[in-house]
Amino acid sequence: AGQLAGGSTGKKLLRLVDRFAQSTYFQQAAKNKYIKKAMEDISNTPLVLTVEVQWLTGTLAINIPPMPTDRLWYGFRTNPHLSIVARPKLGHHVVTLTHVTDWIEKKLVSEFQKILVMPNMDDLIIPIMQSDLEFSKA
């Protein structure tokens, strides 16, 4: 599975955060007892994302390679029509900022399309298809 940060924008953001965290200003500020307490409170706050798939329609292709195999491959032939609702929570507070939830939903749909639209496919391991399984006779 891919990562949601995705692409060069996510990498640039991570590099910026790393540079900021390593700066002497940040290091000195982090030693302040009030800032330290606030950082501990934030780092201990659970971040939860609930995603509801409302509907998904499209043509799904399934590939079952010849034996020996234990996998079944699947993917959509074209971009499927997908409707999802993202509900982020920060601690006990539901994030109701529309532009934040819209951004999360667009990123999730984009990532879904990158992973599950042909030529990309995902696979399922199906143990009964393994060639080394011995079947006992009853």
PDB file of C-alpha atoms in Angstrom:
ATOM      1  CA  ALA A   1       0.000   0.000   0.000  1.00  0.00           C
ATOM      2  CA  GLY A   2       1.092   3.546  -0.681  1.00  0.00           C
ATOM      3  CA  GLN A   3       1.565   6.310   1.751  1.00  0.00           C
ATOM      4  CA  LEU A   4      -0.895   9.151   2.077  1.00  0.00           C
ATOM      5  CA  ALA A   5       1.719  11.854   2.385  1.00  0.00           C
ATOM      6  CA  GLY A   6       2.597  10.925  -1.186  1.00  0.00           C
ATOM      7  CA  GLY A   7       4.735  12.536  -3.849  1.00  0.00           C
ATOM      8  CA  SER A   8       7.277  15.306  -3.705  1.00  0.00           C
ATOM      9  CA  THR A   9       5.017  17.641  -1.693  1.00  0.00           C
ATOM     10  CA  GLY A  10       4.917  15.195   1.221  1.00  0.00           C
ATOM     11  CA  LYS A  11       8.686  14.697   1.076  1.00  0.00           C
ATOM     12  CA  LYS A  12       9.301  18.458   1.012  1.00  0.00           C
ATOM     13  CA  LEU A  13       7.043  18.920   4.024  1.00  0.00           C
ATOM     14  CA  LEU A  14       8.857  16.194   5.966  1.00  0.00           C
ATOM     15  CA  ARG A  15      12.241  17.737   5.127  1.00  0.00           C
ATOM     16  CA  LEU A  16      10.989  21.146   6.289  1.00  0.00           C
ATOM     17  CA  VAL A  17       9.707  19.702   9.572  1.00  0.00           C
ATOM     18  CA  ASP A  18      13.012  17.852  10.097  1.00  0.00           C
ATOM     19  CA  ARG A  19      15.035  21.025   9.484  1.00  0.00           C
ATOM     20  CA  PHE A  20      12.828  23.000  11.855  1.00  0.00           C
ATOM     21  CA  ALA A  21      13.043  20.319  14.571  1.00  0.00           C
ATOM     22  CA  GLN A  22      16.848  20.279  14.300  1.00  0.00           C
ATOM     23  CA  SER A  23      17.230  24.068  14.481  1.00  0.00           C
ATOM     24  CA  THR A  24      18.832  25.530  17.622  1.00  0.00           C
ATOM     25  CA  TYR A  25      15.828  27.830  18.119  1.00  0.00           C
ATOM     26  CA  PHE A  26      13.487  24.843  18.273  1.00  0.00           C
ATOM     27  CA  GLN A  27      15.884  22.924  20.530  1.00  0.00           C
ATOM     28  CA  GLN A  28      16.021  25.843  22.988  1.00  0.00           C
ATOM     29  CA  ALA A  29      12.258  26.365  22.864  1.00  0.00           C
ATOM     30  CA  ALA A  30      11.680  22.656  23.490  1.00  0.00           C
ATOM     31  CA  LYS A  31      13.564  22.945  26.790  1.00  0.00           C
ATOM     32  CA  ASN A  32      11.060  25.513  28.115  1.00  0.00           C
ATOM     33  CA  LYS A  33       8.841  23.755  30.687  1.00  0.00           C
ATOM     34  CA  TYR A  34       5.589  25.235  29.322  1.00  0.00           C
ATOM     35  CA  ILE A  35       6.392  24.315  25.737  1.00  0.00           C
ATOM     36  CA  LYS A  36       7.594  20.887  26.871  1.00  0.00           C
ATOM     37  CA  LYS A  37       4.262  20.273  28.673  1.00  0.00           C
ATOM     38  CA  ALA A  38       2.261  21.433  25.628  1.00  0.00           C
ATOM     39  CA  MET A  39       4.294  19.170  23.320  1.00  0.00           C
ATOM     40  CA  GLU A  40       3.710  16.191  25.632  1.00  0.00           C
ATOM     41  CA  ASP A  41      -0.034  16.883  25.684  1.00  0.00           C
ATOM     42  CA  ILE A  42      -0.157  17.089  21.891  1.00  0.00           C
ATOM     43  CA  SER A  43       1.960  13.973  21.376  1.00  0.00           C
ATOM     44  CA  ASN A  44      -0.312  12.009  23.731  1.00  0.00           C
ATOM     45  CA  THR A  45      -3.480  13.128  21.938  1.00  0.00           C
ATOM     46  CA  PRO A  46      -4.917  10.322  19.812  1.00  0.00           C
ATOM     47  CA  LEU A  47      -5.536  11.102  16.154  1.00  0.00           C
ATOM     48  CA  VAL A  48      -8.268   8.903  14.651  1.00  0.00           C
ATOM     49  CA  LEU A  49      -9.524   8.811  11.075  1.00  0.00           C
ATOM     50  CA  THR A  50     -12.774   7.018  10.320  1.00  0.00           C
ATOM     51  CA  VAL A  51     -13.466   6.488   6.622  1.00  0.00           C
ATOM     52  CA  GLU A  52     -16.863   5.395   5.337  1.00  0.00           C
ATOM     53  CA  VAL A  53     -17.149   4.070   1.799  1.00  0.00           C
ATOM     54  CA  GLN A  54     -20.610   5.204   0.710  1.00  0.00           C
ATOM     55  CA  TRP A  55     -20.476   3.615  -2.725  1.00  0.00           C
ATOM     56  CA  LEU A  56     -18.030   2.132  -5.182  1.00  0.00           C
ATOM     57  CA  THR A  57     -18.851   1.204  -8.777  1.00  0.00           C
ATOM     58  CA  GLY A  58     -16.588   0.094 -11.571  1.00  0.00           C
ATOM     59  CA  THR A  59     -15.382  -2.872 -13.605  1.00  0.00           C
ATOM     60  CA  LEU A  60     -13.179  -5.117 -11.484  1.00  0.00           C
ATOM     61  CA  ALA A  61     -10.678  -7.433 -13.177  1.00  0.00           C
ATOM     62  CA  ILE A  62      -9.546 -10.596 -11.401  1.00  0.00           C
ATOM     63  CA  ASN A  63      -6.389 -12.447 -12.419  1.00  0.00           C
ATOM     64  CA  ILE A  64      -5.809 -16.014 -11.250  1.00  0.00           C
ATOM     65  CA  PRO A  65      -2.364 -17.070 -12.493  1.00  0.00           C
ATOM     66  CA  PRO A  66      -1.728 -20.723 -13.409  1.00  0.00           C
ATOM     67  CA  MET A  67      -0.464 -23.122 -10.749  1.00  0.00           C
ATOM     68  CA  PRO A  68       1.607 -23.109  -8.651  1.00  0.00           C
ATOM     69  CA  THR A  69       0.246 -19.964  -7.026  1.00  0.00           C
ATOM     70  CA  ASP A  70      -1.457 -18.952  -3.826  1.00  0.00           C
ATOM     71  CA  ARG A  71      -2.545 -15.493  -4.953  1.00  0.00           C
ATOM     72  CA  LEU A  72      -5.494 -13.894  -6.630  1.00  0.00           C
ATOM     73  CA  TRP A  73      -4.853 -10.462  -8.193  1.00  0.00           C
ATOM     74  CA  TYR A  74      -7.555  -7.809  -8.585  1.00  0.00           C
ATOM     75  CA  GLY A  75      -7.829  -4.244  -9.860  1.00  0.00           C
ATOM     76  CA  PHE A  76     -10.231  -1.895 -11.599  1.00  0.00           C
ATOM     77  CA  ARG A  77      -9.985  -1.588 -15.385  1.00  0.00           C
ATOM     78  CA  THR A  78     -10.650   2.188 -15.239  1.00  0.00           C
ATOM     79  CA  ASN A  79     -11.040   4.677 -12.406  1.00  0.00           C
ATOM     80  CA  PRO A  80     -14.062   3.541 -10.400  1.00  0.00           C
ATOM     81  CA  HIS A  81     -16.709   5.925  -9.132  1.00  0.00           C
ATOM     82  CA  LEU A  82     -15.979   6.190  -5.420  1.00  0.00           C
ATOM     83  CA  SER A  83     -17.714   8.192  -2.717  1.00  0.00           C
ATOM     84  CA  ILE A  84     -16.159   8.306   0.738  1.00  0.00           C
ATOM     85  CA  VAL A  85     -16.644  10.343   3.897  1.00  0.00           C
ATOM     86  CA  ALA A  86     -13.644  11.041   6.142  1.00  0.00           C
ATOM     87  CA  ARG A  87     -14.227  11.854   9.806  1.00  0.00           C
ATOM     88  CA  PRO A  88     -10.986  12.888  11.530  1.00  0.00           C
ATOM     89  CA  LYS A  89     -10.885  13.219  15.321  1.00  0.00           C
ATOM     90  CA  LEU A  90      -8.195  14.909  17.384  1.00  0.00           C
ATOM     91  CA  GLY A  91      -8.581  13.548  20.885  1.00  0.00           C
ATOM     92  CA  HIS A  92     -12.289  13.810  21.709  1.00  0.00           C
ATOM     93  CA  HIS A  93     -12.894  16.597  19.184  1.00  0.00           C
ATOM     94  CA  VAL A  94     -14.280  15.872  15.732  1.00  0.00           C
ATOM     95  CA  VAL A  95     -12.546  17.960  13.068  1.00  0.00           C
ATOM     96  CA  THR A  96     -15.346  19.728  11.212  1.00  0.00           C
ATOM     97  CA  LEU A  97     -13.273  21.928   8.918  1.00  0.00           C
ATOM     98  CA  THR A  98     -14.685  21.215   5.472  1.00  0.00           C
ATOM     99  CA  HIS A  99     -11.487  22.051   3.605  1.00  0.00           C
ATOM    100  CA  VAL A 100      -9.546  19.605   5.826  1.00  0.00           C
ATOM    101  CA  THR A 101     -12.003  16.729   5.375  1.00  0.00           C
ATOM    102  CA  ASP A 102     -12.340  17.452   1.636  1.00  0.00           C
ATOM    103  CA  TRP A 103      -8.532  17.377   1.272  1.00  0.00           C
ATOM    104  CA  ILE A 104      -8.316  14.062   3.173  1.00  0.00           C
ATOM    105  CA  GLU A 105     -11.075  12.532   1.033  1.00  0.00           C
ATOM    106  CA  LYS A 106      -9.420  13.654  -2.228  1.00  0.00           C
ATOM    107  CA  LYS A 107      -6.060  12.224  -1.100  1.00  0.00           C
ATOM    108  CA  LEU A 108      -7.667   8.888  -0.160  1.00  0.00           C
ATOM    109  CA  VAL A 109      -9.502   8.622  -3.502  1.00  0.00           C
ATOM    110  CA  SER A 110      -6.297   9.502  -5.365  1.00  0.00           C
ATOM    111  CA  GLU A 111      -4.323   6.886  -3.425  1.00  0.00           C
ATOM    112  CA  PHE A 112      -7.045   4.272  -4.045  1.00  0.00           C
ATOM    113  CA  GLN A 113      -6.801   4.963  -7.779  1.00  0.00           C
ATOM    114  CA  LYS A 114      -2.988   4.724  -7.743  1.00  0.00           C
ATOM    115  CA  ILE A 115      -3.077   1.336  -6.026  1.00  0.00           C
ATOM    116  CA  LEU A 116      -6.117  -0.404  -7.500  1.00  0.00           C
ATOM    117  CA  VAL A 117      -6.528   0.847 -11.084  1.00  0.00           C
ATOM    118  CA  MET A 118      -4.831  -1.178 -13.802  1.00  0.00           C
ATOM    119  CA  PRO A 119      -2.017  -1.677 -14.577  1.00  0.00           C
ATOM    120  CA  ASN A 120      -1.717  -1.682 -10.771  1.00  0.00           C
ATOM    121  CA  MET A 121      -3.398  -4.501  -8.901  1.00  0.00           C
ATOM    122  CA  ASP A 122      -3.530  -5.775  -5.350  1.00  0.00           C
ATOM    123  CA  ASP A 123      -3.367  -9.406  -4.318  1.00  0.00           C
ATOM    124  CA  LEU A 124      -5.000 -11.749  -1.867  1.00  0.00           C
ATOM    125  CA  ILE A 125      -3.285 -14.836  -0.521  1.00  0.00           C
ATOM    126  CA  ILE A 126      -5.601 -17.821  -0.726  1.00  0.00           C
ATOM    127  CA  PRO A 127      -4.035 -20.710   1.223  1.00  0.00           C
ATOM    128  CA  ILE A 128      -6.153 -23.405  -0.441  1.00  0.00           C
ATOM    129  CA  MET A 129      -4.474 -22.544  -3.753  1.00  0.00           C
ATOM    130  CA  GLN A 130      -0.987 -23.380  -2.451  1.00  0.00           C
ATOM    131  CA  SER A 131       0.546 -26.247  -4.366  1.00  0.00           C
ATOM    132  CA  ASP A 132       2.336 -27.695  -1.326  1.00  0.00           C
ATOM    133  CA  LEU A 133      -0.832 -28.322   0.701  1.00  0.00           C
ATOM    134  CA  GLU A 134      -1.577 -31.972   1.238  1.00  0.00           C
ATOM    135  CA  PHE A 135      -5.184 -32.945   1.440  1.00  0.00           C
ATOM    136  CA  SER A 136      -6.038 -35.661   3.928  1.00  0.00           C
ATOM    137  CA  LYS A 137      -8.356 -38.392   2.785  1.00  0.00           C
ATOM    138  CA  ALA A 138     -11.344 -39.003   5.026  1.00  0.00           C
TER     139      ALA A 138
END
